[in-house]
Coordinates of C-alpha atoms in Angstrom, one line a residue:
M1453 CA 44.5 -34.5 -29.9
T1454 CA 41.2 -32.9 -30.6
S1455 CA 40.3 -29.7 -28.8
T1456 CA 36.8 -28.9 -27.7
A1457 CA 35.6 -25.5 -29.0
T1458 CA 33.9 -23.3 -26.5
P1459 CA 30.3 -22.7 -27.6
Q1460 CA 29.7 -19.1 -28.5
I1461 CA 26.6 -17.5 -26.9
D1462 CA 24.5 -15.4 -29.2
H1463 CA 23.8 -12.4 -26.9
R1464 CA 21.1 -11.2 -29.3
E1465 CA 19.0 -14.3 -28.5
H1466 CA 20.2 -14.7 -24.8
P1467 CA 20.8 -11.2 -23.4
E1468 CA 20.3 -12.4 -19.8
Q1469 CA 23.5 -14.5 -20.1
C1470 CA 25.7 -11.4 -20.4
A1471 CA 24.4 -9.6 -17.4
D1472 CA 27.8 -9.7 -15.8
S1473 CA 29.2 -7.6 -18.7
T1474 CA 29.8 -4.0 -18.0
E1475 CA 28.7 -3.0 -21.5
I1476 CA 25.1 -1.9 -22.1
V1477 CA 23.1 -4.5 -24.0
H1478 CA 21.3 -3.3 -27.1
R1479 CA 18.4 -5.5 -28.1
E1480 CA 17.9 -6.0 -31.8
H1481 CA 14.5 -6.6 -33.2
H1482 CA 13.7 -10.1 -34.3
G1483 CA 10.0 -9.9 -35.2
N1484 CA 8.3 -10.1 -31.8
C1485 CA 7.6 -7.3 -29.2
A1486 CA 9.9 -7.7 -26.2
N1487 CA 7.0 -6.5 -24.0
C1488 CA 4.0 -8.6 -25.0
E1489 CA 5.6 -11.1 -27.5
H1490 CA 3.1 -10.0 -30.2
P1491 CA 4.4 -10.1 -33.8
A1492 CA 5.7 -6.6 -34.5
P1493 CA 7.5 -6.3 -37.9
E1494 CA 7.5 -2.4 -37.8
N1495 CA 9.1 0.1 -35.5
F1496 CA 6.2 0.0 -33.0
C1497 CA 4.2 -2.9 -31.6
P1498 CA 0.6 -2.9 -33.0
A1499 CA -0.6 -4.5 -29.7
C1500 CA 0.9 -2.5 -26.9
G1501 CA 2.6 0.4 -28.8
Q1502 CA 6.1 -0.1 -27.4
K1503 CA 9.1 0.5 -29.6
T1504 CA 10.5 -2.6 -31.1
H1505 CA 14.1 -1.4 -31.1
I1506 CA 14.9 -1.3 -27.3
E1507 CA 18.1 0.1 -25.9
T1508 CA 19.2 1.6 -22.6
P1509 CA 19.3 5.4 -23.0
T1510 CA 22.3 7.5 -22.0
L1511 CA 22.0 10.7 -20.0
F1512 CA 22.2 12.7 -23.2
E1513 CA 19.4 10.6 -24.7
F1514 CA 17.2 11.2 -21.6
I1515 CA 17.7 15.0 -22.0
H1516 CA 17.1 14.8 -25.7
E1517 CA 13.9 12.8 -25.2
Y1518 CA 12.6 15.3 -22.7
L1519 CA 13.3 18.3 -24.9
H1520 CA 12.0 16.6 -28.0
H1521 CA 8.8 15.7 -26.2
Y1522 CA 8.1 19.2 -24.8
V1523 CA 9.9 21.6 -27.1
A1524 CA 11.2 20.2 -30.4
L1525 CA 8.0 18.2 -31.2
E1526 CA 6.4 20.8 -33.4
G1527 CA 7.0 23.4 -30.7
T1528 CA 4.5 21.8 -28.4
L1529 CA 5.6 23.7 -25.2
T1530 CA 5.9 27.0 -27.0
R1531 CA 2.5 26.7 -28.7
T1532 CA 0.8 25.6 -25.5
L1533 CA 2.1 28.4 -23.4
W1534 CA 1.4 31.0 -26.0
T1535 CA -2.2 29.8 -26.4
L1536 CA -2.6 29.6 -22.6
I1537 CA -1.4 33.2 -22.1
T1538 CA -3.0 35.0 -25.1
G1539 CA -6.2 33.1 -25.4
P1540 CA -8.2 32.7 -22.2
G1541 CA -10.2 29.5 -22.4
R1542 CA -8.9 28.6 -25.9
L1543 CA -6.9 25.6 -24.7
T1544 CA -10.0 24.1 -23.3
T1545 CA -12.1 24.7 -26.4
E1546 CA -9.3 23.2 -28.5
Y1547 CA -9.4 20.1 -26.2
I1548 CA -13.1 19.9 -26.6
A1549 CA -12.8 20.1 -30.4
G1550 CA -10.4 17.2 -30.4
R1551 CA -7.2 19.1 -31.3
R1552 CA -5.1 17.7 -28.6
Q1553 CA -1.9 16.3 -30.2
R1554 CA -0.5 19.8 -30.8
Y1555 CA -0.7 20.8 -27.2
I1556 CA 0.6 19.5 -23.9
K1557 CA -2.0 17.5 -22.0
P1558 CA -3.9 19.6 -19.3
L1559 CA -2.7 17.6 -16.3
Q1560 CA 0.9 17.5 -17.6
L1561 CA 0.8 21.2 -18.2
Y1562 CA -0.5 22.0 -14.7
L1563 CA 2.0 19.7 -13.0
T1564 CA 5.0 21.1 -15.0
I1565 CA 4.2 24.8 -14.3
S1566 CA 3.4 24.2 -10.6
F1567 CA 6.5 22.1 -10.2
I1568 CA 8.7 24.9 -11.6
F1569 CA 6.9 27.4 -9.4
F1570 CA 7.5 25.5 -6.1
V1571 CA 11.1 24.7 -7.0
L1572 CA 11.8 28.4 -7.6
L1573 CA 9.9 29.3 -4.5
G1574 CA 12.1 27.1 -2.5
L1575 CA 15.3 28.5 -4.1
F1576 CA 14.5 32.2 -4.1
G1577 CA 12.2 32.8 -1.2
S1578 CA 8.5 33.2 -0.5
I1579 CA 5.9 35.6 -1.9
V1580 CA 4.7 36.0 1.7
H1581 CA 6.8 38.1 4.1
V1582 CA 6.5 37.8 7.9
I1583 CA 6.2 41.2 9.4
P1584 CA 7.3 41.5 13.1
N1585 CA 4.4 42.1 15.4
T1586 CA 5.1 45.1 17.7
G1587 CA 1.6 46.1 18.5
G1588 CA 0.0 46.8 21.8
D1589 CA -0.3 43.2 23.0
E1590 CA 1.4 42.7 26.4
Q1591 CA 2.9 39.3 25.6
T1592 CA 4.3 40.7 22.3
Q1593 CA 5.7 43.8 24.0
A1594 CA 7.4 41.6 26.6
Q1595 CA 9.0 39.5 23.9
V1596 CA 10.3 42.6 22.2
I1597 CA 11.7 43.8 25.5
I1598 CA 13.4 40.4 26.1
K1599 CA 14.8 40.3 22.6
N1600 CA 16.3 43.8 22.9
L1601 CA 17.4 43.5 26.5
H1602 CA 21.2 43.7 26.0
P1603 CA 23.6 45.2 28.4
G1604 CA 25.0 48.6 27.4
P1605 CA 28.7 49.4 26.9
R1606 CA 29.1 50.1 30.6
A1607 CA 28.1 46.6 31.6
A1608 CA 30.7 44.0 32.7
S1609 CA 31.8 41.5 30.1
G1610 CA 31.5 37.7 30.0
A1611 CA 29.5 35.9 32.7
D1612 CA 28.1 39.1 34.2
E1613 CA 26.3 40.0 30.9
D1614 CA 24.9 36.4 30.5
S1615 CA 23.8 36.4 34.1
A1616 CA 22.0 39.7 33.9
Q1617 CA 20.3 38.6 30.6
D1618 CA 19.1 35.3 32.1
K1619 CA 17.8 36.9 35.2
A1620 CA 15.8 39.5 33.3
E1621 CA 14.3 36.9 31.0
A1622 CA 13.4 34.6 33.9
A1623 CA 11.7 37.4 35.8
L1624 CA 9.7 38.6 32.8
E1625 CA 8.6 35.1 31.8
L1626 CA 7.5 34.3 35.4
A1627 CA 5.5 37.5 35.6
L1628 CA 3.8 36.9 32.3
D1629 CA 3.0 33.3 33.2
K1630 CA 1.4 34.3 36.5
K1631 CA -0.6 37.0 34.7
E1632 CA -1.7 34.6 32.0
Q1633 CA -2.8 32.0 34.6
A1634 CA -4.9 34.6 36.5
R1635 CA -6.5 35.7 33.2
D1636 CA -7.4 32.2 32.3
A1637 CA -8.8 31.5 35.7
A1638 CA -11.0 34.6 35.4
K1639 CA -12.3 33.5 32.0
D1640 CA -13.1 30.0 33.3
K1641 CA -15.1 31.5 36.2
A1642 CA -17.0 33.7 33.7
K1643 CA -18.0 30.7 31.6
P1644 CA -21.3 28.9 32.6
G1645 CA -20.4 25.4 33.7
G1646 CA -16.6 25.8 33.5
Q1647 CA -15.1 22.7 32.1
M1648 CA -18.6 21.4 31.1
L1649 CA -18.2 23.4 27.9
S1650 CA -15.9 20.8 26.5
S1651 CA -17.4 18.6 23.8
D1652 CA -18.0 14.9 24.0
V1653 CA -16.8 14.5 20.4
P1654 CA -13.0 13.6 20.5
W1655 CA -12.0 15.3 17.3
I1656 CA -13.6 18.6 18.4
N1657 CA -11.6 18.5 21.6
N1658 CA -8.5 17.7 19.7
F1659 CA -9.2 20.6 17.3
G1660 CA -9.6 23.0 20.2
A1661 CA -6.5 21.8 21.9
R1662 CA -4.5 22.3 18.8
L1663 CA -5.8 25.8 18.4
E1664 CA -4.9 26.6 22.0
R1665 CA -1.4 25.3 21.4
L1666 CA -1.1 27.3 18.3
K1667 CA -2.2 30.4 20.1
D1668 CA 0.3 29.8 22.9
E1669 CA 3.1 29.3 20.5
Y1670 CA 2.2 32.5 18.6
M1671 CA 2.0 34.5 21.8
A1672 CA 5.4 33.3 23.0
H1673 CA 7.2 33.5 19.6
P1674 CA 5.1 35.3 17.0
D1675 CA 7.8 35.8 14.4
D1676 CA 9.1 32.2 14.7
T1677 CA 5.6 30.7 14.7
M1678 CA 4.6 32.7 11.6
A1679 CA 7.8 31.7 9.8
H1680 CA 7.2 28.1 10.6
L1681 CA 3.6 28.1 9.4
Q1682 CA 4.7 29.9 6.3
K1683 CA 7.4 27.4 5.5
E1684 CA 5.2 24.3 6.2
G1685 CA 2.2 25.9 4.6
M1686 CA 4.0 26.5 1.3
R1687 CA 5.4 23.0 1.4
K1688 CA 2.0 21.4 1.6
L1689 CA 0.1 24.0 -0.5
P1690 CA 0.5 22.1 -3.8
Y1691 CA -1.3 19.1 -2.3
V1692 CA -4.1 21.3 -0.9
V1693 CA -4.7 23.1 -4.2
F1694 CA -4.5 19.8 -6.1
M1695 CA -7.1 18.3 -3.9
L1696 CA -9.4 21.3 -4.1
M1697 CA -9.5 21.4 -8.0
P1698 CA -12.1 18.6 -8.3
I1699 CA -14.3 20.6 -6.0
F1700 CA -13.9 23.7 -8.2
A1701 CA -14.8 21.6 -11.2
F1702 CA -17.9 20.3 -9.4
L1703 CA -18.9 23.9 -8.7
L1704 CA -18.5 24.7 -12.4
R1705 CA -20.7 21.8 -13.3
I1706 CA -23.4 23.1 -10.9
T1707 CA -23.1 26.6 -12.2
Y1708 CA -23.3 25.7 -15.8
F1709 CA -25.6 22.6 -15.6
R1710 CA -27.5 23.8 -18.8
R1711 CA -24.3 23.5 -20.9
R1712 CA -24.5 19.6 -20.8
F1713 CA -20.8 19.3 -20.4
V1714 CA -19.4 16.2 -18.8
Y1715 CA -17.5 16.6 -15.6
G1716 CA -14.1 16.0 -17.4
V1717 CA -14.6 19.2 -19.4
H1718 CA -14.9 21.3 -16.3
L1719 CA -11.9 19.6 -14.8
V1720 CA -9.8 20.4 -17.9
F1721 CA -10.9 24.0 -17.7
V1722 CA -9.8 24.1 -14.0
L1723 CA -6.4 22.6 -14.8
H1724 CA -5.8 25.3 -17.5
V1725 CA -6.9 28.1 -15.2
H1726 CA -4.7 26.9 -12.4
A1727 CA -1.8 26.6 -14.8
F1728 CA -2.2 30.2 -15.7
A1729 CA -2.5 31.1 -12.1
Y1730 CA 0.9 29.5 -11.4
L1731 CA 2.4 31.5 -14.3
L1732 CA 1.3 34.6 -12.4
F1733 CA 2.7 33.2 -9.2
L1734 CA 6.0 32.8 -11.1
L1735 CA 5.9 36.5 -11.9
S1736 CA 5.2 37.3 -8.3
L1737 CA 8.6 35.9 -7.4
L1738 CA 10.2 38.8 -9.2
P1739 CA 11.5 41.7 -7.1
F1740 CA 8.9 44.4 -6.5
A1741 CA 6.3 42.4 -8.4
P1742 CA 2.9 44.2 -7.9
A1743 CA 0.4 41.8 -6.3
G1744 CA -2.6 43.9 -7.0
P1745 CA -2.3 44.1 -10.8
L1746 CA -1.5 40.4 -11.0
A1747 CA -4.7 39.6 -9.1
T1748 CA -6.6 41.9 -11.4
V1749 CA -5.1 40.1 -14.4
F1750 CA -6.2 36.8 -13.1
V1751 CA -9.8 37.9 -12.4
V1752 CA -10.1 39.4 -16.0
Y1753 CA -8.5 36.2 -17.4
F1754 CA -10.9 34.0 -15.5
V1755 CA -14.0 35.8 -16.6
A1756 CA -12.8 35.9 -20.2
A1757 CA -12.1 32.1 -20.1
L1758 CA -15.5 31.4 -18.7
R1759 CA -17.1 33.4 -21.6
K1760 CA -14.9 31.6 -24.1
V1761 CA -15.7 28.1 -22.9
Y1762 CA -19.3 28.4 -21.6
G1763 CA -20.6 31.3 -23.7
G1764 CA -22.9 34.0 -22.4
R1765 CA -22.7 37.8 -21.9
W1766 CA -20.1 39.6 -19.9
I1767 CA -22.4 40.7 -17.0
P1768 CA -23.8 37.3 -16.2
Q1769 CA -20.3 35.8 -16.4
I1770 CA -18.9 38.4 -14.0
L1771 CA -21.7 37.6 -11.5
R1772 CA -21.1 33.8 -11.9
A1773 CA -17.4 34.4 -11.4
L1774 CA -18.0 36.4 -8.3
A1775 CA -20.3 33.6 -6.9
L1776 CA -17.6 31.0 -7.7
F1777 CA -14.9 33.0 -6.0
I1778 CA -17.0 33.4 -2.8
V1779 CA -18.0 29.7 -2.6
Y1780 CA -14.7 28.3 -3.6
G1781 CA -13.0 30.8 -1.2
L1782 CA -14.9 29.2 1.6
F1783 CA -13.5 25.8 0.6
V1784 CA -10.0 27.2 0.4
A1785 CA -10.4 28.8 3.8
F1786 CA -11.5 25.5 5.4
G1787 CA -8.7 23.8 3.5
L1788 CA -6.1 26.2 4.8
L1789 CA -7.5 26.0 8.3
G1790 CA -7.1 22.2 8.2
L1791 CA -3.6 22.7 6.9
V1792 CA -2.7 25.0 9.8
I1793 CA -4.1 22.6 12.3
S1794 CA -2.2 19.7 10.8
L1795 CA 1.0 21.7 11.2
I1796 CA 0.7 22.1 15.0

């Protein structure tokens, strides 16, 4: 009796037929690129640049690849950070000169430092602290009274304490509501045309309604409202800053139009400056970090970086930096205003 031998599948040529196997398949190189099928006799494909020896990396290999790319590869991370900190504007001039392989790419550097900052900010708290408002405003004073209105040691326990607290809160809230309604009515009478002041443009009306709602929430719960705005604002701040950087680069192009730099050079400079700013923000997370000296360091760094990249004397550069801060500050103010409105 003759037995039929089971054909053996060469997994090297047919890796898809061993998909049910629990073992990781390591592809061996057979002369063609697995990505584009171009002849690739060496370690990298000459057409697309992919490695010719493909295998699924382990967790250790993922970590090793990351560290090798940022740290071990000729000290790229260390060299980039050292140059960024000690040489204002030097990273940009190195980029312009074509010496780019030895440093981390500008966008990659910015995203890495900003990512670390916002992760640590979420873990260890905020650089902005909400200070309770106990000023002379009537609504605020009433909220303080309600918050601190607790029965003394002589008061009855249990339901009597809860009942007294609820009655006091209800009475104060009712009185405040009536006073607020009377005040609003008086304001409406004082306005020429009353409701005719409302705009016919829908987004303007929506904007005003959102501002009114924010004001009401702040008057009712100032600390909670500020804490909410702080939390949501810091959550969306990276997107706002990232969206404003092209505007900053455009302002630089207008300011230094005689330098004949392409727009990309200004954008690279902005990325490097913002990366340094986030390093200072990281320092601001430390306990008792002085905000004033850190702001002074950034101003000096920015002026020195302008002089390094664009040239010129110190006094004109200081004046240009001042003008940039003012104009860009207006954009930031409008951006933050839009951010606050979007959070309502």
